[in-house]
mmCIF file of C-alpha atoms and ligand atoms in Angstrom:
data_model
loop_
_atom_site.group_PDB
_atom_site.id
_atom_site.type_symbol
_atom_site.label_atom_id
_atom_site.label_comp_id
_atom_site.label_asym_id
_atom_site.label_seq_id
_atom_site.Cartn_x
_atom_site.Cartn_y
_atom_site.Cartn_z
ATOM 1 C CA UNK A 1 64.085 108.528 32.250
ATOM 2 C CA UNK A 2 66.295 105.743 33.387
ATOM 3 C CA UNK A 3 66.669 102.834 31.422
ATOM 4 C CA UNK A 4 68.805 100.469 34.480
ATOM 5 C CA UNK A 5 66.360 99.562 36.179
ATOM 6 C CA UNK A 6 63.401 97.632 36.786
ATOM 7 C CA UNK A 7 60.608 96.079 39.512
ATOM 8 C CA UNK A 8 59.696 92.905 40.333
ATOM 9 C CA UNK A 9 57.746 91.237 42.181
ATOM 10 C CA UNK A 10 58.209 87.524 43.577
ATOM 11 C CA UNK A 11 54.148 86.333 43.954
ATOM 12 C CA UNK A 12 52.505 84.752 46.813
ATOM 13 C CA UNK A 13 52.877 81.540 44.529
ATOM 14 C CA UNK A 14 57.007 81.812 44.928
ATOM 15 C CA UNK A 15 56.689 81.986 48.462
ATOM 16 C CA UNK A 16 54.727 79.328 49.402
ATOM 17 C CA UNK A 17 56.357 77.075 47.831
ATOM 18 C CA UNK A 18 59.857 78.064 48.750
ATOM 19 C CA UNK A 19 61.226 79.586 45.632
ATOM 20 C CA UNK A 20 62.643 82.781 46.883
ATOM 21 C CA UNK A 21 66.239 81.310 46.910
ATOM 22 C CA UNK A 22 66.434 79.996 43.850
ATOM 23 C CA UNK A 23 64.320 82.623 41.613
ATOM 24 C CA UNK A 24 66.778 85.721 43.299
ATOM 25 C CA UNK A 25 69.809 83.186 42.390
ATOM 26 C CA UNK A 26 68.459 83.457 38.824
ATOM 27 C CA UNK A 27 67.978 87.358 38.794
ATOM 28 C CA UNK A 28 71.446 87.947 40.208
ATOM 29 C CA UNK A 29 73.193 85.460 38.223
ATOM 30 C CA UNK A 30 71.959 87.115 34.739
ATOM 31 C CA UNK A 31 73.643 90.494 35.982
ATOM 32 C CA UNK A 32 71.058 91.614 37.972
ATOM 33 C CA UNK A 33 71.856 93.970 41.294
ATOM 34 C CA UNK A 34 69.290 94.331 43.837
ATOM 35 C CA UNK A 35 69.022 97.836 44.456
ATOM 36 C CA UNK A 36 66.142 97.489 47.196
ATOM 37 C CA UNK A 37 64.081 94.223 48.424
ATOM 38 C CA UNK A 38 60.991 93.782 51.178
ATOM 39 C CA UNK A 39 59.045 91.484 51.939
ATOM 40 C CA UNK A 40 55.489 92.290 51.937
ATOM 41 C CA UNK A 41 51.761 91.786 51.757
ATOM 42 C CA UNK A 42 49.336 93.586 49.250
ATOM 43 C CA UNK A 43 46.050 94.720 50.535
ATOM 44 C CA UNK A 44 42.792 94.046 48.419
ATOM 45 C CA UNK A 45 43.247 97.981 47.607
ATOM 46 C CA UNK A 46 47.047 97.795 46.887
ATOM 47 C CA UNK A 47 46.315 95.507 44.214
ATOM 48 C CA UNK A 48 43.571 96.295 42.809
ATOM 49 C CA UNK A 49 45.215 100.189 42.127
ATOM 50 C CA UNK A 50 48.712 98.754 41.023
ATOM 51 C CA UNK A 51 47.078 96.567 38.740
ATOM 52 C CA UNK A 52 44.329 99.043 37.897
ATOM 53 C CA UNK A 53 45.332 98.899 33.720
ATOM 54 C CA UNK A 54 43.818 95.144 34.018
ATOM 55 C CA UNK A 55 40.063 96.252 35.493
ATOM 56 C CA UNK A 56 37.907 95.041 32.551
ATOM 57 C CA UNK A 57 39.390 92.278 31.886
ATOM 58 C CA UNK A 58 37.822 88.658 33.257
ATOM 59 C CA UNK A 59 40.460 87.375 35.178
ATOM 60 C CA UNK A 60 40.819 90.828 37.278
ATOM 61 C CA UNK A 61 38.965 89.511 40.510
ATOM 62 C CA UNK A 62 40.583 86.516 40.218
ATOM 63 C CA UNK A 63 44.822 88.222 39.888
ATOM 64 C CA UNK A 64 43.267 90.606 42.890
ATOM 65 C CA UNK A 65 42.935 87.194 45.112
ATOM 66 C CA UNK A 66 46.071 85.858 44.235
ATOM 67 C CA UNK A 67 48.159 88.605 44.462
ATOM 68 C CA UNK A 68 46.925 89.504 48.329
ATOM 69 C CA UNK A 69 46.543 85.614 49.369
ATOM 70 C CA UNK A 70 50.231 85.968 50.898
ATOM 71 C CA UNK A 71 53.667 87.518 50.999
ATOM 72 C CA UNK A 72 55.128 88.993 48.239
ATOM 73 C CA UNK A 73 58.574 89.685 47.942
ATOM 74 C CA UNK A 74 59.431 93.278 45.506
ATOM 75 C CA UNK A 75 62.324 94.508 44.491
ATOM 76 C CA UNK A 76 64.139 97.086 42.579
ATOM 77 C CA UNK A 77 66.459 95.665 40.020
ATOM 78 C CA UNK A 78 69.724 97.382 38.219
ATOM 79 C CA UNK A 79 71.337 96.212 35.101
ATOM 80 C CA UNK A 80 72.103 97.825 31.787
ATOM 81 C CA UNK A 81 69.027 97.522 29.786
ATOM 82 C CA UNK A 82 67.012 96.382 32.880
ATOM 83 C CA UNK A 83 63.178 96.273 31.494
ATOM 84 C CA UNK A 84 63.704 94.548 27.896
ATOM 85 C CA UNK A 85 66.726 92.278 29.824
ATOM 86 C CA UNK A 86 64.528 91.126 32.611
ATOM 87 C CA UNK A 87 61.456 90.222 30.662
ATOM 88 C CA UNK A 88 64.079 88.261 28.653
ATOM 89 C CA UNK A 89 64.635 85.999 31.875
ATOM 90 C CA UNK A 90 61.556 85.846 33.162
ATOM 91 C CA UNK A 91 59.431 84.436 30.122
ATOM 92 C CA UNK A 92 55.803 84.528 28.534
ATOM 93 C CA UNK A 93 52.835 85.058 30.712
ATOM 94 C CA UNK A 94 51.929 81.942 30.099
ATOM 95 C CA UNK A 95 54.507 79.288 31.320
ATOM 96 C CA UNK A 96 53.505 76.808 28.244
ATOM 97 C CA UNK A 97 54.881 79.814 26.195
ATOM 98 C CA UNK A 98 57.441 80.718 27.921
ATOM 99 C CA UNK A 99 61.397 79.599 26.448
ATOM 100 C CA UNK A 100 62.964 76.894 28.248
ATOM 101 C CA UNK A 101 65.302 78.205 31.268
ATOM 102 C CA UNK A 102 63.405 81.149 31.739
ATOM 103 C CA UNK A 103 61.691 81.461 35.258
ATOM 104 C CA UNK A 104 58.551 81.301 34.747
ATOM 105 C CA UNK A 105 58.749 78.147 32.698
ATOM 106 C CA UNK A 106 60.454 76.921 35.809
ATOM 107 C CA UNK A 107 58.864 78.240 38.709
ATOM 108 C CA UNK A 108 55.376 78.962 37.202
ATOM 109 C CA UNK A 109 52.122 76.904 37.508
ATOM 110 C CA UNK A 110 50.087 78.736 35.028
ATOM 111 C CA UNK A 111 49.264 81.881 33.451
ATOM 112 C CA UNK A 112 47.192 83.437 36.314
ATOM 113 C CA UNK A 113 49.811 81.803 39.052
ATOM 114 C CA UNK A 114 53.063 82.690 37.213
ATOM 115 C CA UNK A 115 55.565 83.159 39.960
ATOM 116 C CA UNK A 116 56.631 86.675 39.358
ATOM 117 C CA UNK A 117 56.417 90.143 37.983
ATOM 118 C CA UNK A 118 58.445 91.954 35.839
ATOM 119 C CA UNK A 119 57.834 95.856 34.866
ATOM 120 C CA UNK A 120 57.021 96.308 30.867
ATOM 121 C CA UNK A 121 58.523 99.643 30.574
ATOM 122 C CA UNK A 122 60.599 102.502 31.646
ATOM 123 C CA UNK A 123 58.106 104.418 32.727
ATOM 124 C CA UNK A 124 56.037 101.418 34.485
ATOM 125 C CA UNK A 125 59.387 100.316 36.425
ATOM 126 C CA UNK A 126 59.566 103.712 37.773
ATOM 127 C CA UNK A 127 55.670 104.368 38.508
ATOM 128 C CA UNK A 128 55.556 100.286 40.639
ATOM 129 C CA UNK A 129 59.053 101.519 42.121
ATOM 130 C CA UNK A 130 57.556 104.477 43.710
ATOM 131 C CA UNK A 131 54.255 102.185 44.400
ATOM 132 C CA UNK A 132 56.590 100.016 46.726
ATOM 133 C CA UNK A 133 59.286 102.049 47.913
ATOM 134 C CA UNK A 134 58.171 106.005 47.455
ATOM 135 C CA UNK A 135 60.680 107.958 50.268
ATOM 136 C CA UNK A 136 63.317 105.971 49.916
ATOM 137 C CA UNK A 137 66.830 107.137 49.818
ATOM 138 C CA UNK A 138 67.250 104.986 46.253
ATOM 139 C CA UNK A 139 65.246 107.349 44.090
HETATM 140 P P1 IDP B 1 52.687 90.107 32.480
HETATM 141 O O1 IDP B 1 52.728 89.851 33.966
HETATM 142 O O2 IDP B 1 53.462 89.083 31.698
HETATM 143 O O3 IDP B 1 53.062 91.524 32.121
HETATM 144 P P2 IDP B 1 49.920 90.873 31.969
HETATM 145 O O4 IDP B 1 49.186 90.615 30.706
HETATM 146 O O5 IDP B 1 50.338 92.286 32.262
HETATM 147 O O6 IDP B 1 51.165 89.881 32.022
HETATM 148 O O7 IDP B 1 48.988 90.340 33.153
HETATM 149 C C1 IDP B 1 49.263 90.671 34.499
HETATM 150 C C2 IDP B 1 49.078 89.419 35.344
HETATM 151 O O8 IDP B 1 47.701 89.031 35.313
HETATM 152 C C3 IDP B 1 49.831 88.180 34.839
HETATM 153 O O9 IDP B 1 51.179 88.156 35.223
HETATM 154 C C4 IDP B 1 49.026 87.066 35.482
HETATM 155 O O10 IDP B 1 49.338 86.902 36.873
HETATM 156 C C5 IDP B 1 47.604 87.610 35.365
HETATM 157 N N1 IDP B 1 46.957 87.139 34.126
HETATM 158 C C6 IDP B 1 47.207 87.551 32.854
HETATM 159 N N2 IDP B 1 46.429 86.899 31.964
HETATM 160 C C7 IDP B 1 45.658 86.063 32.698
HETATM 161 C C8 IDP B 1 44.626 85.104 32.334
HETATM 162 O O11 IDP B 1 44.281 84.915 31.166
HETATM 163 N N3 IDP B 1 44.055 84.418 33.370
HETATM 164 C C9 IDP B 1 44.413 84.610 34.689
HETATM 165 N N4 IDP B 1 45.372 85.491 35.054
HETATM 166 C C10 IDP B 1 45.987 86.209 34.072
HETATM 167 MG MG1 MG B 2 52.115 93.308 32.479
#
């Protein structure tokens, strides 16, 4: 199992309000290299199967709405120590937790709308790689 890399996602939230630009700035600045990148839309489906782990829980309907209300933008990330490293720089769930200068304390509105996604382990960042980008020449 690889431990370099890692998948993101950039929410519907980042889009819309134009923080694309800056939030990739961030990612690549901390050592990051993008090994893919779309842009993208999740169907009700899509979402409801990649975040499948989440089903019983309350706010399920609720992520399923948010995460399909727009573009995404996903990516495959490479960097020495890529899944521990990149939840590092992205922050808490919850922005109010979350350590200054991390992204989500910047670019997040709140727990449910928290800018982006970052995998939380090896074998996750591999399974929501192949989610996003199965057949490509990368794997
Ligand atoms: P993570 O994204 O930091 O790994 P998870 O607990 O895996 O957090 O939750 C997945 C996503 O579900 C979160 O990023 C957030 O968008 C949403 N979420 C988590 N907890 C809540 C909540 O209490 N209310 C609304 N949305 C939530
Ligand atoms: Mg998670």
């Amino acid at each position: 199992m690889r431990t370099d890399r890692t998948f993101t996602m950039l929410k519907p939230d980042s889009v819309e309000k134009g923080n694309v630009g800056p939030i990739l700035e961030k990612i690549t600045s901390a050592g990051f290299r993008i090994a893919a990148m779309k842009l993208t839309q999740m169907t009700v489906a899509d979402a409801q199967a990649f975040y499948a782990i989440h089903k019983e829980r309350p706010f399920f309907g609720e992520l399923v709405q948010y995460m399909t209300r727009g573009p995404i933008v996903a990516a495959i990330l490479e960097k020495e120590n890529a899944v521990e490293d990149f939840r590092t720089l992205i922050g808490a769930t919850n922005p109010e937790e979350a350590a200054e200068g991390t992204i989500r304390k910047l670019y997040a509105a709140s727990i449910g709308e928290n800018a982006v996604h970052g995998s939380d382990s090896d074998e996750n960042a591999e399974i929501e790689s192949q989610f996003h980008f199965a057949g490509r020449e990368i794997f």
